[in-house]
Each structure stands twice: as structure tokens, then as C-alpha cells.
Amino acid sequence: MKALEGVRILDMTHVQSGPTCTQLLAWFGADVIKIERPGVGDITRGQLRDIPDVDSLYFTMLNHNKRSVTLNPKTEQGAKIFTKLIEECDVMVENFAPGAIDRMGFPWEKIQAINPRIIYASINGFGPGPYEDCKVYENVAQCTGGAASTTGFLDGSPVVTGAQIGDSGTGLHLALGIVTALYHREQSGKGQRVECAMQDGIINLCRVKLRDQQRLAHGPLKEYSQYGQGIPFGEATPRAGNDSGGGQPGSIVKCKGWETDPNAYVYFITQAAVWGNICDLIGKPDWKEAPGYATPDARIDKIKEIFATIEAWTMTLDKFEVMRRCNPLNIPCGPILSMKELAEEPSLRHTGTIVEVDHPERGAYLSVGNPIKLSESPSDVARSPFLGEHTDEILKSVVGLSDKDIAAAREAGAI
Ligand code: COA
């Protein structure tokens, strides 16, 4: 049995953040009914299209395992249908700009009055405060949540990361809020409101940087490479390039083929516990005992030289060979894997983390499957729905409309 079988979700989400949340819940077996504007649908259906007139990968990769209904709750008949859907669903999820659901005529108080057991979950850019009315996209959240100010190199401008920590990260936070509220409802019988602001989600992911902000008051951050280079710290947590966040010096170093392959690099950590193994591996056995190299503190001002020596060794080897040699010696390292390499990696296909999905219009494409594996509740990946593919089916089986009612709603532009 799928873990969330029997849970019905009224999915008012669009773009990326909300859809990642409801897609996760759908993978766990929830019946996710995606409401889309008649004739238009989720804007991502048409964004970054690779094939003309076919739902984009942007849309298909974020809306698996859902059913699509076109419905305009701003029309009279649409509002009635929407009310019935609120009655019949366990959870409602939305990530419109602040106030949009209220303007549709369905503020939280009304939703709660219609169905006191419903869990109403929202993503906003910001929580209550000076920016609460702002519209927010991924990089805005990364910049306002502390990620950009702490990412990049000390001598460069702030940098946003390729991981969608604002959108998909907040979707993940919201999914946890929803299942927590569902668990609470099991005990209390009551629904509740779940809110997650993208800025808050990013701040949660940047926890160690707030830790470092406070440590700065008590002296320099010795594990940041700028300390060893004698560069003074300012007032805020600085950008640390590729320095390891775990308190052990780390760096990205070149491997064989770097001249032509932009991903021929490996992340290498000079973990203190295996310093002896590292010295043997890179051909510097004398560094094990040499004053100035034998202890982590003594090495701080030589980090650049040490990584240059490590790099001279890694440049003679393929990045996978570096990993093969380091792993048995417990030296932490990670080859820089490209999206191409990940797409072709057989073990990721085997676990269902990368899946091939068939689509009647676009043919087979790759997607990311459920990264969370439950031993008793398998999850499969089914293609995303066409716009309004399930409108009639859901209006009959969930809302209880007749063919005549459906025709009238269609005539009125409600669906
Ligand atoms: N039928 C009729 N109207 C519909 C509808 C439907 N089924 N679904 C949505 N709409 C309308 C809404 O009522 C709203 O209209 P209104 O502003 O006149 O009240 C409008 O469509 C949606 O508005 P909005 O959310 O402002 O869309 P946008 O494209 O202008 O902004 C975002 C997009 C993402 C910036 C904004 O939704 C937002 O800030 N969301 C919260 C943060 C977030 O999730 N950001 C990450 C996105 S990946």
C-alpha cells in the first residue's frame, strides 16, 4: 500500500515550489487534483519548451502522478464546484502571490468553515513583515535568505547555486508541514493552516552560516581558508569559495583531462584523522611528522600549498580513479559529476532516482524520481496530465455533477 493512499489533495500550485510539494505527496500515493485556469493552465506548460506545442519538461518533470482539472473559482458555477472540492479534500495547497486566494473569494476562514478538517498549506516568498506582499522567485529567495551572500569566492560577487533550494527546498519543507498536520489531525480531528516562506526555508538551509556569524564575535573563523592567508574578516559571514563547511579544509582540485572537460575535478578534504594516509597517497610521507605540517593548526597557513600538491597528484588521474584510491583509505572526496554523467549512471536508474517516463506527445524523457525511499510503500512515476485531462472524471466522481451540469459549467466558462 502506498503511504498516503486515501489522502486527497486540492492542488492550486503553479510554477515550481508548490508543484514539487504536491508531486512528492502524489508519489507517496495521495490523489492530487491539480486545478488550472481554463484554457491557460500552469504557466510552465509553455515555458522553456523544447518541442513545439508539447508540454515543457519544466511542467512534466514537476507534475507527475497528478490529475488535472480546469476550473475558474472566480465564476459563479466555478465557486460552487470549488466549494465542493474543498469539502471533499483533506489538504489544499497553493503558492499564489499573497492575497490571490482571498481575491478568489476563499480566505482561510471560509475554507475552514467549509471543511474544518482541511489542512490549508501555502508557500509565500516572505513571512509577515516588510516584504510580505512581494512576489518571489528562486533566486530572489536565495539572495534574501542568506545563501547568495555566503556563496561564491571572497574576491567575487555573491553567487546563486544551481540547486533549487528556494523552490524545491521550500516545497520539501511544506510537504513535511502537511504530513505533520495530517498526523496531528489523526489525533485531534482538526485541520490547520501550514505556511512556509521561501526566505525562511533558505535560512533553515543556511543554518551553519548563521552559526558562523555568531562565532565571528569571538574571533576569526579558522577553518575558512582566508584565515590561513591572513585576510581579515569583516562584520558578516564571508563567502568561503569551496572551503569545506565541516570544519575540515577542503577544495576542488583538477583531475586528468581538466583542460578540455569542464567537470574533470574532484572535491578533496584533508581530514585530520587521515592526514597520514593523504601524505602517503600524494607522495609526501615526510609531511606526516614534519613541524609545520603534522597538526591541523600548523597546516592552516599552508593550505594553498598543500592543495596545490594534492592537485599535482590528482591531475595525473581520472576523477573516478582518485575516488577509487581515496575511499579505501577513508579520505573523503567526491568527483564533480555532470548532469550527463548522472543521467547515464546505471545505479541511479536502478534505485529509481533517475527514471525514464513515457509521454504520449513527447515520447520518452528522463526525470528525477522520488528521492525518499520507504521500505513498505513503493512509489512509481506516472506522466504528468494534459490540461484538463481529468475535468469530467473528477467533476462526476468527486463533485457529483451530471453530464448536463458539466456541459452547463463548460458553457459558462467555469471549466
Ligand atoms: N482560475 C482563475 N484565476 C486563476 C486561477 C484559476 N484556476 N488560478 C490562478 N488564477 C489567478 C489568481 O486568482 C491570480 O489573480 P489575481 O492576482 O488577479 O488575484 C493570478 O491568477 C495568479 O497570480 P500570481 O500568483 O500573482 O501569479 P504571477 O504569475 O503573477 O506570480 C509568482 C507568480 C510565483 C511570483 C507568485 O505566484 C508568488 O509570489 N508566489 C509565492 C511564492 C512562490 O511560490 N514563488 C516561487 C514560484 S516557483
Coordinates of C-alpha atoms and ligand atoms in Angstrom, one line a residue, residues 12 14-18 35-38 43 58 71-74 95-100 103-104 123-125 134-138 167 198, ligand 1:
M12 CA -3.7 25.0 -6.5
H14 CA 1.9 26.5 -10.1
V15 CA 5.5 27.1 -11.3
Q16 CA 8.0 25.2 -9.2
S17 CA 7.8 25.5 -5.4
G18 CA 4.2 24.3 -4.9
I35 CA -6.7 23.0 -10.5
E36 CA -5.7 25.0 -13.6
R37 CA -7.1 28.1 -15.2
P38 CA -9.4 27.1 -18.1
I43 CA 2.3 28.8 -17.0
Y58 CA 9.6 22.2 -16.9
L71 CA -11.7 25.4 -13.2
N72 CA -12.2 29.1 -12.6
P73 CA -13.3 29.6 -9.0
K74 CA -14.0 33.3 -9.8
N95 CA 1.6 29.1 -3.9
F96 CA 0.0 32.2 -5.5
A97 CA 1.1 35.7 -4.7
P98 CA -0.1 37.0 -1.3
G99 CA -3.8 37.6 -1.3
A100 CA -4.7 35.8 -4.5
R103 CA -9.3 37.6 -4.0
M104 CA -10.8 34.4 -5.4
I123 CA 4.1 29.0 0.2
N124 CA 4.9 32.7 0.2
G125 CA 8.1 34.5 -0.6
C134 CA 6.3 40.7 -2.6
K135 CA 6.3 38.1 -5.4
V136 CA 9.3 35.9 -5.1
Y137 CA 11.2 33.6 -7.4
E138 CA 14.0 31.1 -6.8
D167 CA 11.6 26.5 -4.9
M198 CA 10.8 30.8 0.9
Ligands
COA1 N1 -8.9 30.4 -12.4 C1 -8.9 31.8 -12.4 N2 -7.9 32.6 -12.0 C2 -6.8 31.9 -11.5 C3 -6.7 30.5 -11.4 C4 -7.8 29.8 -11.9 N3 -7.8 28.4 -11.8 N4 -5.5 30.2 -10.9 C5 -4.9 31.4 -10.7 N5 -5.6 32.4 -11.0 C6 -5.3 33.8 -10.9 C7 -5.3 34.2 -9.4 O1 -6.5 34.4 -8.9 C8 -4.4 35.4 -9.5 O2 -5.2 36.5 -10.0 P1 -5.2 38.0 -9.2 O3 -3.8 38.4 -8.9 O4 -6.0 38.8 -10.1 O5 -6.0 37.8 -7.9 C9 -3.4 35.0 -10.6 O6 -4.0 34.0 -11.4 C10 -2.2 34.4 -10.1 O7 -1.5 35.3 -9.6 P2 0.0 35.2 -9.1 O8 0.3 34.2 -8.1 O9 0.3 36.6 -8.7 O10 0.8 34.8 -10.4 P3 2.1 35.5 -11.1 O11 2.5 34.8 -12.3 O12 1.9 37.0 -11.2 O13 3.2 35.4 -10.0 C11 4.7 34.1 -8.5 C12 4.0 34.2 -9.8 C13 5.3 32.8 -8.4 C14 5.7 35.2 -8.4 C15 3.7 34.3 -7.4 O14 2.6 33.3 -7.5 C16 4.3 34.2 -6.0 O15 5.0 35.0 -5.5 N6 4.1 33.0 -5.3 C17 4.5 32.8 -4.0 C18 6.0 32.4 -3.9 C19 6.3 31.3 -4.8 O16 5.8 30.2 -4.7 N7 7.3 31.5 -5.7 C20 8.0 30.5 -6.4 C21 7.4 30.1 -7.6 S1 8.4 28.9 -8.3

